[in-house]
CSV table of C-alpha atoms in Angstrom, one decimal:
chain,number,residue,atom,x,y,z
A,1,MET,CA,-196.1,-12.0,58.7
A,2,SER,CA,-194.4,-15.0,56.5
A,3,LYS,CA,-191.5,-14.1,54.2
A,4,SER,CA,-191.2,-14.0,51.2
A,5,LEU,CA,-189.5,-17.1,49.5
A,6,SER,CA,-186.7,-16.0,47.6
A,7,HIS,CA,-185.3,-14.6,50.9
A,8,VAL,CA,-185.2,-18.7,51.3
A,9,PHE,CA,-184.5,-20.1,47.9
A,10,LEU,CA,-181.9,-17.4,47.4
A,11,PRO,CA,-179.1,-18.8,50.6
A,12,VAL,CA,-179.7,-22.1,48.6
A,13,PHE,CA,-179.5,-21.3,45.2
A,14,GLY,CA,-176.3,-19.5,46.1
A,15,GLY,CA,-174.3,-22.1,47.8
A,16,THR,CA,-175.0,-24.7,45.1
A,17,ALA,CA,-173.1,-22.8,42.4
A,18,LEU,CA,-170.6,-22.1,44.8
A,19,VAL,CA,-170.1,-25.6,45.1
A,20,LEU,CA,-170.3,-26.5,42.0
A,21,ALA,CA,-167.9,-24.1,40.7
A,22,VAL,CA,-165.7,-25.1,43.6
A,23,ALA,CA,-166.1,-28.7,42.1
A,24,VAL,CA,-165.5,-27.5,38.4
A,25,ALA,CA,-162.4,-25.7,39.4
A,26,ILE,CA,-161.3,-28.7,40.9
A,27,ALA,CA,-161.8,-31.1,38.4
A,28,ASN,CA,-159.9,-28.9,36.1
A,29,ARG,CA,-156.8,-28.7,38.8
A,30,ASN,CA,-157.0,-32.3,38.8
A,31,TYR,CA,-157.1,-32.9,34.1
A,32,GLY,CA,-154.2,-30.2,33.5
A,33,GLN,CA,-152.4,-31.9,35.8
A,34,SER,CA,-152.8,-35.1,34.5
A,35,LYS,CA,-152.4,-33.4,30.9
A,36,ILE,CA,-149.4,-31.9,32.2
A,37,GLU,CA,-148.0,-34.8,32.7
A,38,THR,CA,-148.8,-37.3,30.4
A,39,LEU,CA,-147.4,-34.9,28.0
A,40,GLU,CA,-144.4,-35.0,30.8
A,41,THR,CA,-144.3,-38.6,29.9
A,42,ARG,CA,-144.5,-38.8,25.7
A,43,ILE,CA,-141.3,-36.1,26.3
A,44,GLY,CA,-139.1,-38.7,28.2
A,45,GLN,CA,-139.8,-41.1,25.4
A,46,VAL,CA,-139.1,-38.9,22.5
A,47,GLU,CA,-135.6,-37.9,24.4
A,48,THR,CA,-135.4,-41.5,25.3
A,49,HIS,CA,-135.8,-42.9,21.7
A,50,ALA,CA,-133.2,-40.1,19.9
A,51,ALA,CA,-131.2,-40.8,22.5
A,52,VAL,CA,-131.3,-45.0,21.2
A,53,ALA,CA,-131.5,-43.3,16.9
A,54,GLN,CA,-128.0,-41.3,18.0
A,55,GLU,CA,-126.7,-44.9,19.1
A,56,ASN,CA,-127.1,-46.7,16.5
A,57,ALA,CA,-126.3,-43.6,13.8
A,58,GLN,CA,-122.5,-43.4,15.6
A,59,ALA,CA,-122.3,-47.1,15.6
A,60,GLU,CA,-123.5,-47.6,12.2
A,61,ALA,CA,-120.7,-44.8,11.2
A,62,ASN,CA,-118.4,-46.5,13.3
A,63,ARG,CA,-119.5,-49.8,11.3
A,64,ALA,CA,-118.9,-47.8,8.2
A,65,ALA,CA,-115.7,-46.3,8.3
A,66,GLU,CA,-114.4,-50.3,9.9
A,67,LEU,CA,-115.6,-51.5,6.5
A,68,GLU,CA,-114.2,-48.8,4.8
A,69,LEU,CA,-110.5,-49.3,6.1
A,70,LYS,CA,-110.9,-53.6,5.8
A,71,VAL,CA,-112.0,-52.0,1.6
A,72,GLU,CA,-108.4,-49.4,1.6
A,73,GLU,CA,-106.7,-52.4,3.3
A,74,ILE,CA,-107.7,-55.0,0.5
A,75,GLN,CA,-107.4,-52.8,-2.0
A,76,THR,CA,-103.7,-52.3,-0.9
A,77,ALA,CA,-102.9,-56.0,-0.3
A,78,ALA,CA,-104.5,-56.8,-4.0
A,79,ALA,CA,-101.8,-54.0,-5.9
A,80,GLU,CA,-98.7,-55.8,-4.2
A,81,ARG,CA,-100.1,-59.4,-5.0
A,82,ILE,CA,-100.0,-58.0,-8.5
A,83,ALA,CA,-97.0,-55.7,-8.6
A,84,ASN,CA,-95.4,-58.4,-7.2
A,85,GLY,CA,-96.7,-61.8,-9.4
A,86,THR,CA,-98.4,-63.7,-7.2
A,87,ASN,CA,-99.2,-67.1,-8.8
A,88,LEU,CA,-103.0,-66.7,-9.7
A,89,THR,CA,-102.9,-70.4,-9.1
A,90,ALA,CA,-101.6,-70.5,-5.4
A,91,PRO,CA,-103.8,-71.6,-2.8
A,92,ALA,CA,-105.9,-68.9,-0.8
A,93,PRO,CA,-103.5,-67.5,2.3
A,94,SER,CA,-104.3,-69.3,6.2
A,95,HIS,CA,-106.3,-68.4,8.0
A,96,ASP,CA,-105.1,-67.7,12.0
A,97,GLY,CA,-107.3,-68.5,14.4
A,98,THR,CA,-110.7,-70.4,14.6
A,99,TYR,CA,-114.0,-69.0,12.7
A,100,GLY,CA,-116.1,-70.3,16.0
A,101,LEU,CA,-118.8,-72.3,13.7
A,102,GLY,CA,-118.7,-76.1,14.4
A,103,ARG,CA,-116.9,-78.7,15.0
A,104,PRO,CA,-114.2,-80.7,13.9
A,105,ALA,CA,-114.6,-83.4,11.7
A,106,LEU,CA,-114.7,-86.6,13.0
A,107,GLU,CA,-112.3,-89.1,10.8
A,108,GLU,CA,-114.6,-91.9,10.6
A,109,GLU,CA,-116.4,-89.0,8.3
A,110,ILE,CA,-113.7,-87.5,6.7
A,111,ALA,CA,-113.1,-91.8,5.7
A,112,ALA,CA,-116.8,-91.6,4.4
A,113,TRP,CA,-115.8,-88.8,2.1
A,114,ASP,CA,-112.2,-89.8,1.0
A,115,VAL,CA,-113.3,-92.0,-2.3
A,116,ASP,CA,-110.8,-90.1,-4.9
A,117,VAL,CA,-108.5,-92.3,-6.8
A,118,LEU,CA,-105.8,-90.9,-7.6
A,119,PRO,CA,-103.4,-91.9,-10.2
A,120,ASP,CA,-100.4,-93.8,-8.1
A,121,GLY,CA,-103.3,-96.4,-6.2
A,122,ARG,CA,-104.1,-94.2,-3.5
A,123,GLY,CA,-108.0,-94.2,-2.8
A,124,LEU,CA,-108.1,-98.0,-3.9
A,125,PRO,CA,-110.5,-100.6,-2.1
A,126,VAL,CA,-108.9,-103.7,-1.6
A,127,GLY,CA,-110.5,-105.9,-4.2
A,128,SER,CA,-109.8,-107.5,-7.7
A,129,GLY,CA,-111.3,-108.9,-10.6
A,130,ASP,CA,-110.9,-111.1,-13.8
A,131,VAL,CA,-111.2,-110.4,-17.5
A,132,TRP,CA,-114.3,-112.8,-17.5
A,133,THR,CA,-116.5,-111.9,-14.8
A,134,GLY,CA,-116.6,-107.7,-15.9
A,135,GLU,CA,-117.1,-109.2,-19.1
A,136,GLU,CA,-119.9,-111.2,-17.3
A,137,VAL,CA,-121.1,-107.6,-15.4
A,138,PHE,CA,-120.4,-105.2,-18.0
A,139,VAL,CA,-123.2,-106.7,-20.1
A,140,ASP,CA,-125.8,-107.6,-16.4
A,141,ARG,CA,-125.2,-103.6,-16.1
A,142,CYS,CA,-123.8,-101.1,-19.3
A,143,ALA,CA,-124.3,-103.1,-22.3
A,144,SER,CA,-127.5,-101.4,-22.7
A,145,CYS,CA,-125.5,-98.0,-22.8
A,146,HIS,CA,-122.1,-99.0,-23.9
A,147,GLY,CA,-122.7,-102.4,-25.8
A,148,GLU,CA,-122.1,-105.3,-25.2
A,149,PHE,CA,-118.3,-104.8,-26.7
A,150,ALA,CA,-118.0,-101.8,-25.0
A,151,GLU,CA,-118.9,-99.6,-28.4
A,152,GLY,CA,-122.2,-97.7,-27.2
A,153,ALA,CA,-125.0,-97.7,-28.1
A,154,ASP,CA,-126.8,-95.7,-30.1
A,155,ASN,CA,-125.9,-92.2,-28.6
A,156,TRP,CA,-124.2,-93.0,-25.7
A,157,PRO,CA,-120.2,-93.2,-25.0
A,158,VAL,CA,-117.9,-95.5,-26.8
A,159,LEU,CA,-114.9,-96.9,-24.2
A,160,ALA,CA,-113.5,-98.9,-26.7
A,161,GLY,CA,-111.3,-98.7,-29.3
A,162,GLY,CA,-110.6,-94.9,-31.3
A,163,PHE,CA,-106.5,-95.0,-31.0
A,164,ASP,CA,-104.9,-92.9,-32.9
A,165,THR,CA,-107.4,-90.9,-33.7
A,166,LEU,CA,-106.4,-88.1,-31.9
A,167,ALA,CA,-105.4,-85.8,-34.8
A,168,ASP,CA,-108.7,-86.4,-36.8
A,169,GLU,CA,-110.7,-84.2,-37.5
A,170,ASP,CA,-113.6,-86.5,-35.8
A,171,PRO,CA,-111.6,-88.2,-33.0
A,172,VAL,CA,-113.0,-91.1,-30.8
A,173,LYS,CA,-111.9,-90.6,-27.4
A,174,THR,CA,-112.3,-93.6,-25.4
A,175,VAL,CA,-111.2,-95.2,-21.8
A,176,GLY,CA,-108.2,-96.6,-24.3
A,177,SER,CA,-107.6,-94.1,-27.1
A,178,TYR,CA,-107.1,-90.8,-24.6
A,179,TRP,CA,-107.3,-91.3,-21.1
A,180,PRO,CA,-104.4,-90.9,-19.5
A,181,HIS,CA,-104.7,-92.3,-15.8
A,182,LEU,CA,-106.5,-95.9,-15.1
A,183,SER,CA,-107.6,-94.5,-11.7
A,184,THR,CA,-110.2,-92.5,-13.9
A,185,ALA,CA,-112.8,-94.9,-14.5
A,186,TRP,CA,-111.9,-96.8,-11.3
A,187,ASP,CA,-112.9,-93.3,-10.0
A,188,TYR,CA,-116.2,-92.2,-12.3
A,189,ILE,CA,-116.9,-96.1,-12.7
A,190,SER,CA,-117.0,-96.2,-8.6
A,191,ARG,CA,-119.2,-93.2,-7.9
A,192,SER,CA,-121.6,-92.8,-10.6
A,193,MET,CA,-122.4,-96.3,-12.5
A,194,PRO,CA,-124.3,-97.2,-13.2
A,195,PHE,CA,-126.7,-94.4,-15.3
A,196,GLY,CA,-129.3,-94.6,-12.3
A,197,GLU,CA,-128.2,-96.8,-9.7
A,198,ALA,CA,-124.8,-94.9,-8.9
A,199,GLY,CA,-122.6,-96.3,-6.0
A,200,THR,CA,-124.4,-100.2,-6.1
A,201,LEU,CA,-121.3,-102.1,-7.6
A,202,THR,CA,-118.9,-103.5,-5.1
A,203,ALA,CA,-115.7,-103.0,-5.4
A,204,ASP,CA,-113.9,-106.6,-7.2
A,205,GLU,CA,-117.5,-105.8,-9.3
A,206,THR,CA,-115.5,-102.5,-10.6
A,207,TYR,CA,-112.1,-104.1,-10.7
A,208,ALA,CA,-114.1,-106.5,-13.1
A,209,ILE,CA,-115.6,-104.5,-15.3
A,210,VAL,CA,-111.8,-101.6,-15.3
A,211,ALA,CA,-110.6,-104.6,-16.3
A,212,TYR,CA,-113.3,-106.0,-19.3
A,213,ILE,CA,-113.0,-102.5,-20.3
A,214,LEU,CA,-109.0,-102.7,-20.6
A,215,TYR,CA,-109.3,-106.1,-22.6
A,216,SER,CA,-112.2,-104.8,-25.0
A,217,ASN,CA,-109.6,-101.8,-25.9
A,218,ASP,CA,-106.4,-104.7,-26.3
A,219,LEU,CA,-104.8,-103.8,-23.6
A,220,VAL,CA,-104.4,-106.6,-22.2
A,221,ASP,CA,-105.0,-110.6,-21.9
A,222,ASP,CA,-107.8,-112.4,-21.1
A,223,ASP,CA,-106.4,-114.0,-18.5
A,224,PHE,CA,-106.0,-110.4,-16.8
A,225,VAL,CA,-106.6,-109.3,-13.1
A,226,LEU,CA,-106.7,-106.0,-12.1
A,227,ASN,CA,-106.1,-105.4,-8.3
A,228,ASN,CA,-105.2,-103.0,-5.6
A,229,GLU,CA,-101.7,-103.7,-6.2
A,230,ASN,CA,-101.4,-104.3,-10.1
A,231,PHE,CA,-103.3,-101.1,-10.9
A,232,ALA,CA,-100.4,-98.1,-10.3
A,233,ASP,CA,-98.1,-100.6,-12.6
A,234,PHE,CA,-100.5,-100.1,-15.4
A,235,LYS,CA,-99.7,-97.9,-17.8
A,236,MET,CA,-102.7,-95.9,-19.9
A,237,TYR,CA,-102.1,-96.2,-24.0
A,238,ASN,CA,-102.7,-92.2,-24.3
A,239,MET,CA,-100.6,-91.0,-20.4
A,240,ASP,CA,-98.2,-89.5,-22.5
A,241,GLY,CA,-100.8,-87.1,-25.0
A,242,PHE,CA,-101.6,-84.6,-21.6
A,243,VAL,CA,-99.0,-81.4,-20.7
A,244,VAL,CA,-98.7,-80.0,-17.3
A,245,ASP,CA,-100.4,-76.6,-17.6
A,246,VAL,CA,-97.4,-73.6,-17.1
A,247,ARG,CA,-99.5,-70.4,-18.4
A,248,PRO,CA,-99.4,-69.1,-14.7
A,249,GLU,CA,-95.2,-69.1,-14.9
A,250,THR,CA,-95.0,-68.2,-19.3
A,251,GLU,CA,-98.0,-66.0,-19.9
A,252,TYR,CA,-99.8,-64.4,-17.3
A,253,ALA,CA,-96.5,-62.9,-16.1
A,254,GLU,CA,-96.6,-61.0,-19.6
A,255,TRP,CA,-99.9,-59.7,-18.6
A,256,ARG,CA,-99.2,-58.2,-15.7
A,257,GLU,CA,-98.0,-54.3,-17.0
A,258,GLU,CA,-100.7,-51.8,-17.8
A,259,PRO,CA,-101.4,-52.4,-22.2
A,260,CYS,CA,-100.2,-48.9,-23.9
A,261,MET,CA,-103.5,-47.2,-25.3
A,262,GLU,CA,-101.7,-44.3,-27.2
A,263,ASN,CA,-99.0,-43.0,-29.0
A,264,CYS,CA,-97.6,-46.9,-28.6
A,265,LYS,CA,-95.7,-46.4,-32.4
A,266,THR,CA,-92.8,-44.0,-32.8
A,267,GLU,CA,-93.9,-43.4,-36.6
A,268,THR,CA,-96.0,-44.9,-39.7
A,269,ALA,CA,-95.4,-45.4,-43.5
A,270,VAL,CA,-97.8,-47.0,-46.2
A,271,THR,CA,-95.6,-50.2,-47.4
A,272,MET,CA,-98.8,-50.9,-50.0
A,273,ARG,CA,-101.2,-49.6,-52.2
A,274,SER,CA,-103.9,-51.5,-53.3
A,275,VAL,CA,-106.8,-50.4,-55.7
A,276,PHE,CA,-109.5,-51.9,-57.7
A,277,LEU,CA,-112.4,-50.8,-59.3
A,278,VAL,CA,-115.4,-51.6,-59.4
A,279,GLU,CA,-118.0,-51.5,-62.3
A,280,THR,CA,-120.8,-53.4,-62.9
A,281,PRO,CA,-119.7,-56.0,-66.1
A,282,PRO,CA,-122.0,-55.7,-69.2
A,283,GLU,CA,-124.1,-58.7,-69.6
A,284,GLY,CA,-122.9,-61.8,-70.0
A,285,GLY,CA,-119.3,-60.4,-68.7
A,286,SER,CA,-118.1,-62.5,-66.1
A,287,ASN,CA,-114.3,-62.4,-67.1
A,288,SER,CA,-111.5,-60.2,-65.8
A,289,VAL,CA,-109.3,-57.6,-67.5
A,290,MET,CA,-106.0,-55.9,-66.4
A,291,ASN,CA,-107.0,-52.7,-66.9
A,292,GLY,CA,-103.3,-50.4,-66.5
A,293,ALA,CA,-104.6,-46.8,-66.2
A,294,SER,CA,-105.6,-46.8,-62.0
A,295,ALA,CA,-104.1,-44.6,-59.9
A,296,ASP,CA,-100.9,-44.7,-58.9
A,297,GLY,CA,-100.3,-46.3,-61.8
A,298,LEU,CA,-100.9,-49.4,-60.1
A,299,PRO,CA,-103.4,-52.3,-62.4
A,300,THR,CA,-106.4,-53.0,-61.1
A,301,PHE,CA,-109.0,-55.5,-62.6
A,302,THR,CA,-113.0,-55.1,-64.2
A,303,ALA,CA,-115.8,-57.4,-64.6
A,304,GLU,CA,-115.3,-56.2,-68.0
A,305,GLY,CA,-114.5,-59.1,-70.9
A,306,PRO,CA,-117.0,-62.2,-72.5
A,307,SER,CA,-118.1,-64.7,-69.8
A,308,PHE,CA,-116.4,-68.0,-70.1
A,309,THR,CA,-118.5,-71.7,-70.3
A,310,PRO,CA,-117.2,-74.6,-70.3
A,311,THR,CA,-117.7,-76.2,-73.0
A,312,ALA,CA,-120.2,-80.6,-71.8
A,313,ALA,CA,-117.8,-82.8,-73.3
A,314,PRO,CA,-119.6,-84.7,-75.1
A,315,ILE,CA,-121.4,-88.3,-73.8
A,316,PRO,CA,-119.9,-90.7,-75.6
A,317,GLU,CA,-122.3,-93.4,-77.6
A,318,GLU,CA,-122.8,-96.2,-75.4
A,319,GLU,CA,-121.0,-99.3,-77.3
A,320,ALA,CA,-123.8,-101.9,-78.0
A,321,THR,CA,-122.7,-105.0,-76.8
A,322,ALA,CA,-123.4,-108.7,-76.4
A,323,ALA,CA,-127.0,-109.7,-74.2
A,324,PRO,CA,-125.4,-111.8,-71.9
A,325,ALA,CA,-126.9,-115.2,-71.4
A,326,VAL,CA,-129.5,-115.6,-69.1
A,327,GLN,CA,-128.2,-117.7,-66.4
A,328,GLU,CA,-125.1,-115.3,-66.3
A,329,ILE,CA,-127.3,-112.5,-65.3
A,330,GLU,CA,-129.4,-114.7,-63.1
A,331,GLU,CA,-126.3,-115.6,-60.9
A,332,ALA,CA,-125.1,-111.8,-60.7
A,333,ASP,CA,-128.7,-111.4,-59.6
A,334,GLN,CA,-128.3,-113.1,-57.2
A,335,THR,CA,-124.7,-112.2,-55.6
A,336,ILE,CA,-125.9,-108.9,-55.8
A,337,GLU,CA,-128.8,-109.4,-53.3
A,338,LEU,CA,-125.9,-112.0,-51.2
A,339,PHE,CA,-123.7,-108.8,-50.6
A,340,ALA,CA,-127.0,-107.4,-49.7
A,341,ALA,CA,-127.8,-109.3,-47.4
A,342,GLY,CA,-124.2,-110.1,-46.2
A,343,GLU,CA,-123.4,-106.1,-45.6
A,344,LYS,CA,-127.1,-106.4,-43.6
A,345,VAL,CA,-124.9,-108.8,-41.0
A,346,PHE,CA,-122.3,-106.7,-41.4
A,347,LYS,CA,-123.7,-104.5,-39.4
A,348,LYS,CA,-123.2,-107.0,-36.2
A,349,CYS,CA,-119.6,-106.5,-37.1
A,350,LYS,CA,-118.8,-102.8,-37.5
A,351,SER,CA,-118.3,-102.1,-33.8
A,352,CYS,CA,-115.0,-104.5,-33.7
A,353,HIS,CA,-113.9,-104.7,-37.6
A,354,GLN,CA,-113.6,-103.1,-40.5
A,355,VAL,CA,-113.7,-103.4,-44.4
A,356,GLY,CA,-113.2,-101.6,-47.4
A,357,ASP,CA,-111.1,-98.9,-48.5
A,358,GLY,CA,-108.6,-96.8,-44.8
A,359,ALA,CA,-110.3,-99.9,-43.1
A,360,LYS,CA,-108.2,-100.0,-40.1
A,361,ASP,CA,-107.3,-101.8,-36.7
A,362,SER,CA,-110.4,-101.7,-34.0
A,363,THR,CA,-110.9,-103.4,-31.6
A,364,GLY,CA,-110.4,-106.6,-34.1
A,365,PRO,CA,-108.7,-106.8,-36.8
A,366,ALA,CA,-109.5,-105.3,-40.5
A,367,LEU,CA,-110.8,-107.5,-42.3
A,368,ASN,CA,-110.0,-106.9,-45.4
A,369,GLY,CA,-108.9,-110.1,-47.8
A,370,VAL,CA,-109.7,-112.3,-44.4
A,371,ILE,CA,-111.6,-115.5,-46.6
A,372,GLY,CA,-108.3,-117.3,-47.8
A,373,ALA,CA,-105.5,-116.1,-45.8
A,374,ASN,CA,-103.9,-117.8,-42.6
A,375,ALA,CA,-105.2,-116.8,-39.1
A,376,GLY,CA,-103.5,-114.3,-37.2
A,377,SER,CA,-101.8,-112.2,-40.1
A,378,VAL,CA,-103.1,-109.1,-39.7
A,379,GLU,CA,-99.5,-107.3,-39.1
A,380,GLY,CA,-99.3,-104.7,-35.8
A,381,PHE,CA,-103.1,-105.9,-34.0
A,382,LYS,CA,-102.5,-107.8,-30.8
A,383,TYR,CA,-103.8,-111.8,-31.4
A,384,SER,CA,-105.4,-113.6,-27.9
A,385,LYS,CA,-103.5,-117.1,-27.2
A,386,ALA,CA,-105.7,-118.7,-28.3
A,387,MET,CA,-105.8,-116.8,-32.3
A,388,LYS,CA,-101.7,-117.0,-32.2
A,389,ALA,CA,-101.9,-120.6,-31.1
A,390,ALA,CA,-103.8,-121.4,-34.0
A,391,ALA,CA,-102.1,-119.8,-36.3
A,392,GLU,CA,-99.3,-121.7,-35.2
A,393,ALA,CA,-100.7,-124.8,-36.1
A,394,GLY,CA,-101.5,-123.3,-39.8
A,395,LEU,CA,-105.7,-122.2,-40.0
A,396,VAL,CA,-106.0,-120.9,-43.2
A,397,TRP,CA,-109.6,-118.8,-43.1
A,398,THR,CA,-111.2,-120.9,-46.0
A,399,GLU,CA,-114.6,-120.7,-46.3
A,400,GLU,CA,-116.1,-123.9,-44.0
A,401,GLU,CA,-113.9,-123.0,-41.7
A,402,MET,CA,-115.5,-119.0,-41.3
A,403,ALA,CA,-118.5,-120.6,-41.5
A,404,ALA,CA,-117.9,-122.5,-38.5
A,405,PHE,CA,-116.3,-120.1,-36.7
A,406,LEU,CA,-118.7,-118.2,-37.3
A,407,THR,CA,-121.8,-120.2,-36.2
A,408,LYS,CA,-119.8,-120.7,-32.3
A,409,PRO,CA,-117.1,-118.6,-31.7
A,410,LYS,CA,-116.1,-119.5,-28.6
A,411,GLU,CA,-116.7,-123.5,-29.2
A,412,TYR,CA,-115.2,-123.2,-32.4
A,413,MET,CA,-111.8,-121.4,-29.9
A,414,LYS,CA,-111.6,-122.0,-26.7
A,415,GLY,CA,-110.7,-118.5,-25.3
A,416,THR,CA,-110.8,-116.2,-28.5
A,417,ARG,CA,-111.8,-112.6,-27.5
A,418,MET,CA,-114.3,-112.2,-29.9
A,419,SER,CA,-117.6,-112.5,-27.6
A,420,PHE,CA,-119.5,-112.6,-30.4
A,421,ALA,CA,-122.9,-115.0,-29.3
A,422,GLY,CA,-122.1,-116.6,-33.3
A,423,LEU,CA,-124.8,-116.6,-35.8
A,424,LYS,CA,-127.9,-118.7,-36.1
A,425,LYS,CA,-129.1,-119.2,-39.7
A,426,GLN,CA,-126.6,-120.3,-42.7
A,427,ASP,CA,-127.7,-117.9,-44.7
A,428,ASP,CA,-126.7,-115.2,-42.9
A,429,ILE,CA,-123.1,-117.0,-42.5
A,430,GLN,CA,-123.4,-117.5,-46.9
A,431,ALA,CA,-123.9,-113.7,-47.3
A,432,LEU,CA,-121.6,-112.5,-44.6
A,433,ILE,CA,-119.5,-114.6,-46.3
A,434,ILE,CA,-120.0,-113.6,-49.4
A,435,TYR,CA,-120.0,-109.8,-47.9
A,436,LEU,CA,-116.3,-110.1,-47.0
A,437,LYS,CA,-115.4,-111.9,-50.1
A,438,THR,CA,-115.4,-109.2,-52.0
A,439,PHE,CA,-113.1,-107.1,-49.6
A,440,GLY,CA,-108.9,-108.1,-50.9
A,441,SER,CA,-106.6,-107.9,-49.2
């Protein structure tokens, strides 16, 4: 008799279910264990991060406390310096030890940077330069901006002249009139000139340029030679024109006290009264008249009264004059034309010479009354040796002598300090002489 299928499959299915249940249970157990381990790892990481953050916070708190302490020390030291009246221009205190940065500078490195020149000549290189060499270098390297005679081209700085103008409303500050130390000129020219080519001048060229600038200011003769040995002996025109700043000792001490801000004056009193009655003046009124009925008996002024219009002086009738001769008119017109042409030519001379009212000696002497005068006769002007010799020889500036001089000054008078090349056109020379003749002594 056959058995039922249920008796066969039930045990099979039951065993399979049991195996699966055991497998699921084992899997769930392993997953739970892994999850627990992961959570424990994360908790450990969080605790580590928290500990590090706490350490950092404590370190920052300690740092802040140290900085606060240093700020208090600085404030205390500053208060003590103010209370004790420390000189504000005194050097800063030296630092103990080193900062641990860099390395000591080599002697060669220090020498390369130590290029400044002091008023007593310290820092000067060995070298020399004369006036005539300086003129050549100056014309080649400097004249495009400063003019051939150091008079300044366009708006570039003037380097010569301007003596005794520092008290004027518009002073002319030049190397000769303003600078107290010759070292300023040498140091600046050596470092910064020529413009756009700084540092290209040799020591001898710099000496020569400085010598020429001194010559252009009439401070040296044309045979002067400047070198590192006689440099410190040269005294500038304005060497005593500057004062030492003593304000740290004389004024700063007065500012240390706390200023009074209230109840500073014991009593106040009215010392004067001023009462003005302002009224709109009637039409046409402009004169002020006294009004005696003001407050406190003090007079005031009102704009009452008739207007005052000054009567214009009568224009005198022109007196009839005799008509000048035709020849006189033509001569006058010709003189006017020559004067205008001479005035235009004189622009080439204005950088060094002056004419007219208030004319003063500049780089060259004033030329009022020069036509017909003895050579080298302007009182107080420092002439060159060549001009002094010509004056001793009896040279008189006639129109003929002046024309010859203006044609080629250096050929006419060897050693003249006037480095002007001369006028090529005879018409310009004639016009300039006519122009100069109009200015008397």
